[in-house]
Structure formats: structure tokens, C-alpha cells
Amino acid sequence: MEQVLFLITIVSSFVFSGRCSNVYNYSRNDFPEGFVFGSAISAYQWEGAADEDGRTPSVWDTKFHSTSGPEGYHKYKEDVKLINDMGLDAFRLSISWSRLIPGGRGPVNPKGLEFYKSFIAELKRHGIEPHVTLFHDDLPQILQDEYGGWLDRRSIDDFTAFADVCFREFGESVKFWSTINEPNIIALIDYGSLVNCTPPFGVANCSTESSSSAPYIALHNILLAHASASRLYKTKYKDKQNGSIGITFYAFWMIPLTSSEEDKIAAQRNKDVLLGWLLHPLFFGDYADAMKRTVGKLLPSFSQEESNLVKDSSDFVGVIHYQTFYISHSETRDLIIPTGNSTLLELDVFPRGLEEVLEYIKQNYGNPPVYVLENGTPSHHDSSSLNDVGRVEYLGAYIGAVLNAVRNGSDTRGYFQWSFMDLFEVIDANYTYGLYYVNFSDPQRKRTPKTSAFWYSAFLNGTQQELKNLSLSPSPGFASQ
Ligand SMILES: *[C@@H]1O[C@H](CO)[C@@H](O)[C@H](O)[C@H]1NC(C)=O
Ligand SMILES: *[C@@H]1O[C@H](CO)[C@@H](O)[C@H](O)[C@H]1NC(C)=O
Ligand SMILES: *[C@@H]1O[C@H](CO)[C@@H](O)[C@H](O)[C@H]1NC(C)=O
Ligand SMILES: *[C@@H]1O[C@H](CO)[C@@H](O)[C@H](O)[C@H]1NC(C)=O
Ligand SMILES: *[C@@H]1O[C@H](CO)[C@@H](O)[C@H](O)[C@H]1NC(C)=O
Ligand SMILES: *[C@@H]1O[C@H](CO)[C@@H](O)[C@H](O)[C@H]1NC(C)=O
Ligand SMILES: *[C@@H]1O[C@H](CO)[C@@H](O)[C@H](O)[C@H]1NC(C)=O
Ligand SMILES: *[C@@H]1O[C@H](CO)[C@@H](O)[C@H](O)[C@H]1NC(C)=O
Ligand SMILES: *[C@@H]1O[C@H](CO)[C@@H](O)[C@H](O)[C@H]1NC(C)=O
């Protein structure tokens, strides 16, 4: 998805001015051998072709009725060439469930199958490792209508059957599977009202507020669906296909606004929920006591069998990180306040936040393998974004934060920038994250590299450059089609 700052009352809304130039004191060669650099898209936001070749609507089609986007379904070959020219090791994509299995369950759509096979084969042919997310928020509308999506346990079997098709059909080529994108955000946004007692947007005392159990039930079922697909992979495919399977989660970093004891406790309470809600069951087979205390009777419990299924069901953790917030205790509802001058358009550059998230995973969950599967910053979606020096500054700082964490022992193995090109952004389509600019009114949907594309390519090639030298000057050999 992208960052979800929109959810929060923006407390400060200044605009950045006078950015400094940056020569980062590291290069790609400082990363361990085998560390992968990539970029990412998701099916709904990139493909277009919503009603072509047998695809049926997903919940996102119903919500957004979007016809604007880069039309990747028709341009994937061209895009793989750009991906290759940039020098990426890996590329994160997702499968549209309703393109592959238009009925939600049952028959496979041959055209959908063919599309993903060709797209993945094209990546492989160029030596690019596909990291495939099975579910990136685009639930088939037909399943939403039938039983309310993740609120119903039938979603577990349907998801597992969808995963089975993907493992069987694409598993020879795909070595990295993420089951479900940002379950904590799906639970909060799709199933939480965000007004009652829904963490992490101000966790206070849930036992005293009237609130809904829906987000907790949805996340519980998502965990079981993930674990069920993971078990299937491990019993039926892993020996032959030799891949690994994990899940992603959305991770703000959160720091106490003041040094008061109350604020410290509040920050930890919000971490226990936003980060621990998903991670604790994955590594320990149950929700953490802190989570149980905060959420109280609204939180479902695991049977012994479910607990065994969920525990150790992820070979790696996929981290999605955009920004850091201050947390301030309040009797009714903790306040969350962006650091720096963050607004919807301009994220504060606070790279220590990502480093802290990676440290937190290392220190609290036994240092599992991690992939940062999304990190990036938005800019206004028009041609003024071509000279996106602010994005270069952001990416350079956050990649440096990953290096710091790796050097301090984090088992982080890859970094994926969001997003490879401008996509249809579901939060606010006027703000996009791409390394490539795409004019969605242009029938050709021409892809034009931004300064950040040149910078990332130079970084990947081991030739870090001064920012001021980069502005719209392609490095040698880099295709700017
Ligand atoms: C770069 O400099 C920063 C700030 O001095 C430091 O924290 C970081 O460890 C340095 N990185 C490398 C790779 O030397
Ligand atoms: C929440 O409120 C209940 C009932 O008033 C109280 O017993 C409990 O201690 C409170 N919990 C926290 C974390 O403040
Ligand atoms: C499986 O993958 C690991 C590392 O990714 C590699 O060392 C091993 O040789 C592979 N095994 C097979 C059977 O391909
Ligand atoms: C926020 O913006 C103000 C005004 O432009 C600037 O003086 C200040 O340094 C900025 N703060 C941060 C943390 O970037
Ligand atoms: C580095 O790791 C150690 C051990 O986990 C931890 O105590 C320390 O705080 C970490 N340093 C930083 C800068 O995060
Ligand atoms: C995006 O910008 C257009 C034109 O400026 C405006 O009409 C539209 O309301 C904006 N969309 C959002 C979601 O703000
Ligand atoms: C986008 O494309 C439309 C249609 O071709 C064109 O009218 C418009 O000027 C383009 N916008 C930019 C910023 O290039
Ligand atoms: C960047 O530009 C400056 C002059 O503006 C020049 O001295 C320097 O060598 C250039 N650096 C690179 C890496 O091209
Ligand atoms: C990578 O760098 C080498 C020289 O260091 C240069 O010859 C080559 O063209 C560069 N490739 C890209 C894609 O920039």
C-alpha cells in the first residue's frame, strides 16, 4: 500500500525548505554479499486491465473504480526491461486473486495464469528474483459479498486454495513468497472504524470504551490463513521448490513525546499493539500479555492446535516502514504526532526509525531473517516530481539506516523501495511514490525516469554520486526510454 498518515490528525504541517545536499558515506559494497536491492508494485495499483481477460472485481475496484494507473498488464515486458536496466536484483509483485481465480474459489482463469507466468518468466530471464506477495489487499468482491471476507473463517480455506494454485503454477520460478500484505493495516482500515478503541492510533484503555472486535477477528483469521498456506507450502512444495515463505506487517516506529514515565509506557503500549499483534503469535504462538491487557475481551484466543500452526510459520518477516511518530499519553486516547514536519506530502526524514524497527525485531523475536519490503516517500503526481531530490535524500538516509542495523547484527537480507513507478495510490491518487513518472492521462503511459531513478541506479552500480550532479543527468548506460 503506502503510508497511512492520512488517518491521523496532522498536528504540524509546515513544508520542508532548504534541503541539504547529501553524499552518503556508504556504498552498495558495504552491504553483505547476497543482500538484495529491489523495488515494488502491487497488482491492483499497477496492472489496470480491471475487466479484461476474465478478471472479476476485487474490493478495491468496488471502492475506487479507478481507471488511472500505469497499465502494467499491457506493458510488463517494457517494464521488466526498465527494471533490468536500473540494475535491481529483485522485484516485488503481487497476484490479483480475482484475475487468477475469478470466482474467488474454483476454476483457474487461463488468461490470468498465462499473464503471471509470462511476467515472472520475463523477470527470471533477466536474472531478477521475483518476490511474490499472494494477497495485497485486493480480496475478490465475490468473497466479500458471500461472507464478509476475513471476518469469516471460510476465508482461510479459500486463501489456502488460492495459494495452492500459485505454489503449483509459479513455484518453480518463485523462491520468495509473502502470504499477506500488512495484516495489521487491513484489520485497522478495512475492519476497524479507527474511532473506537482501535490501536495503534491512540491505544488507551479498551476495556472501558465501546469498541468493536472486528479488527481482532479479521487479523486472527488472517494469521490462520497465512499459517495454513505456509504449512501447505512446507508439506507439499518446499522440498521440491526450495523457497521460503513469510508475511509482511506495517511498522511505524514510535517514540515517547517527552521523557515522562506516562509517555514511555504509552509508546511501549502502542508498540505492543502495532508491532506485537502480528509478530508475537508468529514467534511465540500466542498474543503477548501486554496485547491481552490492552485489548481485553475483544481479542480472540488461539486453540492449542491454532497456536502450533501459527508459531514459526514465517521463514522471514517483511517490514513495511515509512515514518516515525511521537506518542503522548492521554487518559482517553494516546496522541500520535508525526516527527519533524511530516505531512501527507512530505515525510520527515527520520531514518533512525527504520533502524529501531529492525533492532526491535532482532531483540524481541530472536533475530529472524527480515526483508524491508516497502519504504519510500510520496510526491505530488505531476511532472514537477521529475526532479525529486527530496526522494533521493529520503531513500539514501533510509538505506543507510538499514546498513547500520545490519552492521549491528540484524539479519536483514533485502531492501525494496516503494514504488518502482507511479501507481494508482489508494489513499490519495494525487501523491505517488515512483522512481518513474507516468502520466495516467497519456494513452501511451510513457515511463519517464525521475532523478531518484538515476540515483538508485547509480547506487546499485556502486557509483554513488553527489546529489547536485544527479539532477536529470543519466548515468552512462542507464536507459531513459
Ligand atoms: C555514516 O555516518 C553516520 C553519522 O556519522 C554514522 O552513524 C554511520 O555509521 C556512518 N555509516 C558508515 C557506513 O560509515
Ligand atoms: C483500564 O480500565 C480498567 C477499568 O477501569 C482498569 O481496571 C484497568 O486497570 C485499566 N487499564 C489500564 C492499562 O489503564
Ligand atoms: C536450496 O537453497 C539453498 C539456499 O537458498 C541452497 O544452498 C541449496 O543448495 C538449495 N537446494 C536445492 C535442492 O536446490
Ligand atoms: C520544519 O520546518 C521549519 C520551517 O521550514 C524548519 O525551520 C525546521 O528545521 C523543520 N524541522 C525539521 C525537523 O525538518
Ligand atoms: C546494537 O545491538 C545491541 C545488542 O542487541 C543493542 O544493545 C544496541 O542497542 C544496538 N545498537 C543500536 C545503535 O541500535
Ligand atoms: C486530486 O487533485 C485534483 C485536481 O487538483 C482534485 O480535483 C482532486 O480532488 C484531488 N484528489 C484528492 C483525493 O485529493
Ligand atoms: C498528460 O497527458 C495528457 C494527454 O496526453 C496531456 O494532455 C497532458 O499535458 C500530460 N501532462 C503532463 C504533465 O505531461
Ligand atoms: C560533481 O560536480 C562537481 C562540480 O559541481 C564536481 O567537482 C565533482 O567532481 C562532481 N562529482 C561527480 C561524482 O561527478
Ligand atoms: C556502471 O559503472 C560502470 C563503471 O563504473 C560503467 O561502465 C557502467 O556503464 C555503469 N552502468 C550503469 C548501468 O550505470
PDB file of C-alpha atoms in Angstrom, residues 185-417:
ATOM      1  CA  ILE A 185      -3.456  -2.300   8.374  1.00  0.00           C
ATOM      2  CA  ILE A 186      -6.100  -4.468   6.709  1.00  0.00           C
ATOM      3  CA  ALA A 187      -7.547  -5.129  10.144  1.00  0.00           C
ATOM      4  CA  LEU A 188      -7.486  -1.474  11.118  1.00  0.00           C
ATOM      5  CA  ILE A 189      -8.697   0.077   7.908  1.00  0.00           C
ATOM      6  CA  ASP A 190     -10.996  -2.496   6.391  1.00  0.00           C
ATOM      7  CA  TYR A 191     -12.380  -3.883   9.620  1.00  0.00           C
ATOM      8  CA  GLY A 192     -11.708  -1.181  12.196  1.00  0.00           C
ATOM      9  CA  SER A 193     -13.589   2.025  12.482  1.00  0.00           C
ATOM     10  CA  LEU A 194     -10.476   3.814  13.686  1.00  0.00           C
ATOM     11  CA  VAL A 195     -12.661   5.752  16.051  1.00  0.00           C
ATOM     12  CA  ASN A 196     -13.393   3.428  18.865  1.00  0.00           C
ATOM     13  CA  CYS A 197     -10.731   1.548  20.602  1.00  0.00           C
ATOM     14  CA  THR A 198      -8.697   0.567  17.593  1.00  0.00           C
ATOM     15  CA  PRO A 199      -4.976   0.564  18.005  1.00  0.00           C
ATOM     16  CA  PRO A 200      -2.443   1.766  17.229  1.00  0.00           C
ATOM     17  CA  PHE A 201      -3.959   5.105  16.545  1.00  0.00           C
ATOM     18  CA  GLY A 202      -4.172   6.056  20.133  1.00  0.00           C
ATOM     19  CA  VAL A 203      -4.423   2.981  22.274  1.00  0.00           C
ATOM     20  CA  ALA A 204      -5.908   3.948  25.594  1.00  0.00           C
ATOM     21  CA  ASN A 205      -7.952   1.628  27.696  1.00  0.00           C
ATOM     22  CA  CYS A 206     -10.007  -0.633  25.523  1.00  0.00           C
ATOM     23  CA  SER A 207     -11.832  -2.280  28.365  1.00  0.00           C
ATOM     24  CA  THR A 208     -13.652   0.940  29.106  1.00  0.00           C
ATOM     25  CA  GLU A 209     -14.507   2.122  25.605  1.00  0.00           C
ATOM     26  CA  SER A 210     -17.227   0.773  23.452  1.00  0.00           C
ATOM     27  CA  SER A 211     -15.413  -0.829  20.617  1.00  0.00           C
ATOM     28  CA  SER A 212     -15.533  -3.488  18.007  1.00  0.00           C
ATOM     29  CA  SER A 213     -13.923  -6.880  17.937  1.00  0.00           C
ATOM     30  CA  ALA A 214     -13.920  -6.918  14.115  1.00  0.00           C
ATOM     31  CA  PRO A 215     -10.277  -5.896  13.579  1.00  0.00           C
ATOM     32  CA  TYR A 216      -9.112  -8.540  16.044  1.00  0.00           C
ATOM     33  CA  ILE A 217     -11.196 -11.270  14.453  1.00  0.00           C
ATOM     34  CA  ALA A 218     -10.017 -10.279  10.957  1.00  0.00           C
ATOM     35  CA  LEU A 219      -6.369 -10.317  11.986  1.00  0.00           C
ATOM     36  CA  HIS A 220      -6.822 -13.615  13.796  1.00  0.00           C
ATOM     37  CA  ASN A 221      -8.262 -15.227  10.663  1.00  0.00           C
ATOM     38  CA  ILE A 222      -5.527 -13.673   8.523  1.00  0.00           C
ATOM     39  CA  LEU A 223      -2.884 -15.205  10.796  1.00  0.00           C
ATOM     40  CA  LEU A 224      -4.563 -18.590  10.448  1.00  0.00           C
ATOM     41  CA  ALA A 225      -4.833 -18.203   6.673  1.00  0.00           C
ATOM     42  CA  HIS A 226      -1.158 -17.285   6.467  1.00  0.00           C
ATOM     43  CA  ALA A 227      -0.190 -20.213   8.673  1.00  0.00           C
ATOM     44  CA  SER A 228      -2.376 -22.615   6.732  1.00  0.00           C
ATOM     45  CA  ALA A 229      -0.812 -21.570   3.405  1.00  0.00           C
ATOM     46  CA  SER A 230       2.633 -21.770   4.970  1.00  0.00           C
ATOM     47  CA  ARG A 231       2.021 -25.305   6.239  1.00  0.00           C
ATOM     48  CA  LEU A 232       0.757 -26.325   2.803  1.00  0.00           C
ATOM     49  CA  TYR A 233       3.905 -24.909   1.206  1.00  0.00           C
ATOM     50  CA  LYS A 234       6.151 -26.690   3.665  1.00  0.00           C
ATOM     51  CA  THR A 235       4.456 -30.066   3.370  1.00  0.00           C
ATOM     52  CA  LYS A 236       3.719 -30.128  -0.332  1.00  0.00           C
ATOM     53  CA  TYR A 237       6.173 -27.858  -2.171  1.00  0.00           C
ATOM     54  CA  LYS A 238       9.178 -26.726  -0.203  1.00  0.00           C
ATOM     55  CA  ASP A 239      11.290 -29.853  -0.710  1.00  0.00           C
ATOM     56  CA  LYS A 240      10.918 -29.631  -4.453  1.00  0.00           C
ATOM     57  CA  GLN A 241      10.875 -25.875  -4.861  1.00  0.00           C
ATOM     58  CA  ASN A 242      13.330 -24.875  -2.153  1.00  0.00           C
ATOM     59  CA  GLY A 243      11.762 -21.482  -1.460  1.00  0.00           C
ATOM     60  CA  SER A 244      10.834 -19.618   1.680  1.00  0.00           C
ATOM     61  CA  ILE A 245       7.581 -18.140   2.883  1.00  0.00           C
ATOM     62  CA  GLY A 246       6.875 -15.202   5.137  1.00  0.00           C
ATOM     63  CA  ILE A 247       4.391 -12.445   5.879  1.00  0.00           C
ATOM     64  CA  THR A 248       4.611  -8.645   5.947  1.00  0.00           C
ATOM     65  CA  PHE A 249       3.498  -6.130   8.519  1.00  0.00           C
ATOM     66  CA  TYR A 250       3.189  -2.388   8.774  1.00  0.00           C
ATOM     67  CA  ALA A 251       5.666  -0.826  11.157  1.00  0.00           C
ATOM     68  CA  PHE A 252       5.721   2.789  12.220  1.00  0.00           C
ATOM     69  CA  TRP A 253       8.373   3.451  14.769  1.00  0.00           C
ATOM     70  CA  MET A 254       7.029   5.161  17.883  1.00  0.00           C
ATOM     71  CA  ILE A 255       8.889   7.214  20.441  1.00  0.00           C
ATOM     72  CA  PRO A 256       7.694   8.888  23.642  1.00  0.00           C
ATOM     73  CA  LEU A 257       6.958  12.577  23.115  1.00  0.00           C
ATOM     74  CA  THR A 258       8.509  13.503  26.450  1.00  0.00           C
ATOM     75  CA  SER A 259      10.686  11.692  28.927  1.00  0.00           C
ATOM     76  CA  SER A 260       7.749  11.288  31.317  1.00  0.00           C
ATOM     77  CA  GLU A 261       7.040   7.791  32.590  1.00  0.00           C
ATOM     78  CA  GLU A 262       3.487   8.000  31.227  1.00  0.00           C
ATOM     79  CA  ASP A 263       4.669   8.745  27.697  1.00  0.00           C
ATOM     80  CA  LYS A 264       7.209   5.939  27.840  1.00  0.00           C
ATOM     81  CA  ILE A 265       4.533   3.482  28.895  1.00  0.00           C
ATOM     82  CA  ALA A 266       2.203   4.799  26.200  1.00  0.00           C
ATOM     83  CA  ALA A 267       4.859   4.379  23.485  1.00  0.00           C
ATOM     84  CA  GLN A 268       5.514   0.811  24.581  1.00  0.00           C
ATOM     85  CA  ARG A 269       1.767   0.087  24.698  1.00  0.00           C
ATOM     86  CA  ASN A 270       1.412   1.239  21.091  1.00  0.00           C
ATOM     87  CA  LYS A 271       4.413  -0.828  20.005  1.00  0.00           C
ATOM     88  CA  ASP A 272       2.995  -3.882  21.733  1.00  0.00           C
ATOM     89  CA  VAL A 273      -0.104  -3.500  19.622  1.00  0.00           C
ATOM     90  CA  LEU A 274       1.100  -2.281  16.256  1.00  0.00           C
ATOM     91  CA  LEU A 275       4.199  -4.483  16.141  1.00  0.00           C
ATOM     92  CA  GLY A 276       3.412  -7.255  18.605  1.00  0.00           C
ATOM     93  CA  TRP A 277      -0.151  -8.013  17.490  1.00  0.00           C
ATOM     94  CA  LEU A 278       1.136  -9.950  14.487  1.00  0.00           C
ATOM     95  CA  LEU A 279       4.718 -10.759  15.457  1.00  0.00           C
ATOM     96  CA  HIS A 280       4.177 -12.226  18.897  1.00  0.00           C
ATOM     97  CA  PRO A 281       1.892 -15.067  17.698  1.00  0.00           C
ATOM     98  CA  LEU A 282       4.248 -15.807  14.798  1.00  0.00           C
ATOM     99  CA  PHE A 283       7.196 -16.365  17.097  1.00  0.00           C
ATOM    100  CA  PHE A 284       5.555 -17.439  20.354  1.00  0.00           C
ATOM    101  CA  GLY A 285       2.239 -18.955  19.303  1.00  0.00           C
ATOM    102  CA  ASP A 286       0.067 -16.522  21.252  1.00  0.00           C
ATOM    103  CA  TYR A 287      -0.762 -12.852  21.686  1.00  0.00           C
ATOM    104  CA  ALA A 288       1.541 -11.107  24.139  1.00  0.00           C
ATOM    105  CA  ASP A 289       0.248 -10.453  27.647  1.00  0.00           C
ATOM    106  CA  ALA A 290       0.588  -6.732  27.016  1.00  0.00           C
ATOM    107  CA  MET A 291      -1.699  -7.057  23.994  1.00  0.00           C
ATOM    108  CA  LYS A 292      -4.208  -9.064  26.002  1.00  0.00           C
ATOM    109  CA  ARG A 293      -4.207  -6.448  28.751  1.00  0.00           C
ATOM    110  CA  THR A 294      -4.730  -3.590  26.323  1.00  0.00           C
ATOM    111  CA  VAL A 295      -7.390  -5.169  24.156  1.00  0.00           C
ATOM    112  CA  GLY A 296      -9.112  -7.269  26.805  1.00  0.00           C
ATOM    113  CA  LYS A 297     -12.055  -9.430  25.907  1.00  0.00           C
ATOM    114  CA  LEU A 298     -12.164  -8.240  22.313  1.00  0.00           C
ATOM    115  CA  LEU A 299      -9.105 -10.320  21.485  1.00  0.00           C
ATOM    116  CA  PRO A 300      -9.795 -13.857  20.207  1.00  0.00           C
ATOM    117  CA  SER A 301      -7.740 -16.657  21.686  1.00  0.00           C
ATOM    118  CA  PHE A 302      -5.789 -19.410  19.989  1.00  0.00           C
ATOM    119  CA  SER A 303      -6.646 -23.062  20.491  1.00  0.00           C
ATOM    120  CA  GLN A 304      -3.617 -25.284  21.077  1.00  0.00           C
ATOM    121  CA  GLU A 305      -3.845 -26.519  17.515  1.00  0.00           C
ATOM    122  CA  GLU A 306      -4.030 -22.983  16.095  1.00  0.00           C
ATOM    123  CA  SER A 307      -1.152 -21.912  18.261  1.00  0.00           C
ATOM    124  CA  ASN A 308       1.019 -24.735  16.899  1.00  0.00           C
ATOM    125  CA  LEU A 309       0.007 -23.855  13.364  1.00  0.00           C
ATOM    126  CA  VAL A 310       0.883 -20.162  13.694  1.00  0.00           C
ATOM    127  CA  LYS A 311       4.090 -20.487  15.693  1.00  0.00           C
ATOM    128  CA  ASP A 312       7.164 -20.499  13.430  1.00  0.00           C
ATOM    129  CA  SER A 313       5.019 -20.257  10.300  1.00  0.00           C
ATOM    130  CA  SER A 314       7.203 -17.487   8.814  1.00  0.00           C
ATOM    131  CA  ASP A 315      10.664 -18.082   7.412  1.00  0.00           C
ATOM    132  CA  PHE A 316      11.142 -14.326   7.283  1.00  0.00           C
ATOM    133  CA  VAL A 317       9.415 -11.111   8.266  1.00  0.00           C
ATOM    134  CA  GLY A 318       8.567  -8.481   5.649  1.00  0.00           C
ATOM    135  CA  VAL A 319       8.789  -4.966   7.091  1.00  0.00           C
ATOM    136  CA  ILE A 320       6.839  -2.064   5.642  1.00  0.00           C
ATOM    137  CA  HIS A 321       8.086   1.216   7.023  1.00  0.00           C
ATOM    138  CA  TYR A 322       7.518   4.833   6.096  1.00  0.00           C
ATOM    139  CA  GLN A 323       7.785   7.009   9.166  1.00  0.00           C
ATOM    140  CA  THR A 324       8.027   7.600  12.890  1.00  0.00           C
ATOM    141  CA  PHE A 325       5.566   9.107  15.353  1.00  0.00           C
ATOM    142  CA  TYR A 326       5.747  10.579  18.801  1.00  0.00           C
ATOM    143  CA  ILE A 327       3.334   9.059  21.286  1.00  0.00           C
ATOM    144  CA  SER A 328       1.881  11.100  24.075  1.00  0.00           C
ATOM    145  CA  HIS A 329      -0.164   9.561  26.857  1.00  0.00           C
ATOM    146  CA  SER A 330      -3.735  10.652  27.287  1.00  0.00           C
ATOM    147  CA  GLU A 331      -6.380   9.398  29.692  1.00  0.00           C
ATOM    148  CA  THR A 332      -8.800   8.672  26.903  1.00  0.00           C
ATOM    149  CA  ARG A 333      -6.666   8.065  23.896  1.00  0.00           C
ATOM    150  CA  ASP A 334      -2.937   8.351  23.267  1.00  0.00           C
ATOM    151  CA  LEU A 335      -1.938  11.091  20.878  1.00  0.00           C
ATOM    152  CA  ILE A 336       0.221  10.297  17.948  1.00  0.00           C
ATOM    153  CA  ILE A 337       2.172  13.115  16.416  1.00  0.00           C
ATOM    154  CA  PRO A 338       4.384  12.988  13.332  1.00  0.00           C
ATOM    155  CA  THR A 339       8.049  13.738  13.801  1.00  0.00           C
ATOM    156  CA  GLY A 340       9.571  16.753  12.113  1.00  0.00           C
ATOM    157  CA  ASN A 341       7.397  18.458   9.562  1.00  0.00           C
ATOM    158  CA  SER A 342       5.685  15.389   8.146  1.00  0.00           C
ATOM    159  CA  THR A 343       2.545  15.978   6.162  1.00  0.00           C
ATOM    160  CA  LEU A 344       0.752  13.768   3.730  1.00  0.00           C
ATOM    161  CA  LEU A 345       3.047  15.068   1.011  1.00  0.00           C
ATOM    162  CA  GLU A 346       6.331  15.300   2.765  1.00  0.00           C
ATOM    163  CA  LEU A 347       7.502  12.624   5.120  1.00  0.00           C
ATOM    164  CA  ASP A 348      10.030  13.638   7.673  1.00  0.00           C
ATOM    165  CA  VAL A 349      13.396  12.023   7.029  1.00  0.00           C
ATOM    166  CA  PHE A 350      13.866  10.118  10.280  1.00  0.00           C
ATOM    167  CA  PRO A 351      15.958   7.099   9.296  1.00  0.00           C
ATOM    168  CA  ARG A 352      16.689   6.080  12.884  1.00  0.00           C
ATOM    169  CA  GLY A 353      13.036   4.935  12.994  1.00  0.00           C
ATOM    170  CA  LEU A 354      13.653   2.158  10.495  1.00  0.00           C
ATOM    171  CA  GLU A 355      16.853   1.187  12.271  1.00  0.00           C
ATOM    172  CA  GLU A 356      14.874   0.950  15.533  1.00  0.00           C
ATOM    173  CA  VAL A 357      12.195  -1.235  13.950  1.00  0.00           C
ATOM    174  CA  LEU A 358      14.876  -3.636  12.731  1.00  0.00           C
ATOM    175  CA  GLU A 359      16.546  -3.572  16.158  1.00  0.00           C
ATOM    176  CA  TYR A 360      13.209  -4.239  17.851  1.00  0.00           C
ATOM    177  CA  ILE A 361      12.616  -7.309  15.704  1.00  0.00           C
ATOM    178  CA  LYS A 362      16.141  -8.513  16.329  1.00  0.00           C
ATOM    179  CA  GLN A 363      15.985  -8.037  20.077  1.00  0.00           C
ATOM    180  CA  ASN A 364      12.440  -9.225  20.764  1.00  0.00           C
ATOM    181  CA  TYR A 365      11.846 -12.002  18.251  1.00  0.00           C
ATOM    182  CA  GLY A 366      15.134 -13.872  18.056  1.00  0.00           C
ATOM    183  CA  ASN A 367      16.664 -12.044  15.079  1.00  0.00           C
ATOM    184  CA  PRO A 368      14.716 -13.693  12.252  1.00  0.00           C
ATOM    185  CA  PRO A 369      15.551 -13.026   8.590  1.00  0.00           C
ATOM    186  CA  VAL A 370      13.958  -9.736   7.519  1.00  0.00           C
ATOM    187  CA  TYR A 371      13.224  -8.111   4.183  1.00  0.00           C
ATOM    188  CA  VAL A 372      12.263  -4.451   4.112  1.00  0.00           C
ATOM    189  CA  LEU A 373       9.536  -4.866   1.506  1.00  0.00           C
ATOM    190  CA  GLU A 374       8.346  -1.253   1.301  1.00  0.00           C
ATOM    191  CA  ASN A 375       9.988   2.062   2.052  1.00  0.00           C
ATOM    192  CA  GLY A 376       9.601   5.303   0.175  1.00  0.00           C
ATOM    193  CA  THR A 377       8.145   8.767   0.157  1.00  0.00           C
ATOM    194  CA  PRO A 378       5.391  10.479  -1.826  1.00  0.00           C
ATOM    195  CA  SER A 379       5.457  13.490  -4.095  1.00  0.00           C
ATOM    196  CA  HIS A 380       2.796  15.349  -5.984  1.00  0.00           C
ATOM    197  CA  HIS A 381       1.796  13.378  -9.038  1.00  0.00           C
ATOM    198  CA  ASP A 382       2.773  15.663 -11.869  1.00  0.00           C
ATOM    199  CA  SER A 383       5.810  16.355 -13.987  1.00  0.00           C
ATOM    200  CA  SER A 384       7.219  18.647 -11.288  1.00  0.00           C
ATOM    201  CA  SER A 385       8.134  15.462  -9.461  1.00  0.00           C
ATOM    202  CA  LEU A 386      10.794  14.620 -12.052  1.00  0.00           C
ATOM    203  CA  ASN A 387      13.483  16.395 -10.104  1.00  0.00           C
ATOM    204  CA  ASP A 388      12.699  14.549  -6.862  1.00  0.00           C
ATOM    205  CA  VAL A 389      15.739  15.436  -4.829  1.00  0.00           C
ATOM    206  CA  GLY A 390      13.720  15.021  -1.636  1.00  0.00           C
ATOM    207  CA  ARG A 391      13.032  11.393  -2.507  1.00  0.00           C
ATOM    208  CA  VAL A 392      16.745  10.800  -3.101  1.00  0.00           C
ATOM    209  CA  GLU A 393      17.520  12.288   0.278  1.00  0.00           C
ATOM    210  CA  TYR A 394      14.892  10.093   1.931  1.00  0.00           C
ATOM    211  CA  LEU A 395      15.963   6.850   0.233  1.00  0.00           C
ATOM    212  CA  GLY A 396      19.644   7.500   0.812  1.00  0.00           C
ATOM    213  CA  ALA A 397      19.056   8.097   4.501  1.00  0.00           C
ATOM    214  CA  TYR A 398      16.837   5.028   4.992  1.00  0.00           C
ATOM    215  CA  ILE A 399      19.117   2.672   3.083  1.00  0.00           C
ATOM    216  CA  GLY A 400      21.903   3.930   5.352  1.00  0.00           C
ATOM    217  CA  ALA A 401      19.707   3.078   8.346  1.00  0.00           C
ATOM    218  CA  VAL A 402      19.320  -0.482   7.068  1.00  0.00           C
ATOM    219  CA  LEU A 403      23.102  -0.730   6.764  1.00  0.00           C
ATOM    220  CA  ASN A 404      23.531   0.462  10.346  1.00  0.00           C
ATOM    221  CA  ALA A 405      21.082  -2.195  11.558  1.00  0.00           C
ATOM    222  CA  VAL A 406      22.803  -4.911   9.532  1.00  0.00           C
ATOM    223  CA  ARG A 407      26.166  -3.889  10.944  1.00  0.00           C
ATOM    224  CA  ASN A 408      24.711  -4.142  14.425  1.00  0.00           C
ATOM    225  CA  GLY A 409      23.641  -7.730  13.827  1.00  0.00           C
ATOM    226  CA  SER A 410      20.162  -7.526  12.295  1.00  0.00           C
ATOM    227  CA  ASP A 411      19.568 -10.386   9.849  1.00  0.00           C
ATOM    228  CA  THR A 412      18.039  -8.049   7.289  1.00  0.00           C
ATOM    229  CA  ARG A 413      18.589  -9.503   3.835  1.00  0.00           C
ATOM    230  CA  GLY A 414      16.989  -7.126   1.404  1.00  0.00           C
ATOM    231  CA  TYR A 415      15.534  -3.675   0.776  1.00  0.00           C
ATOM    232  CA  PHE A 416      12.668  -2.899  -1.600  1.00  0.00           C
ATOM    233  CA  GLN A 417      11.862   0.683  -2.474  1.00  0.00           C
TER     234      GLN A 417
END
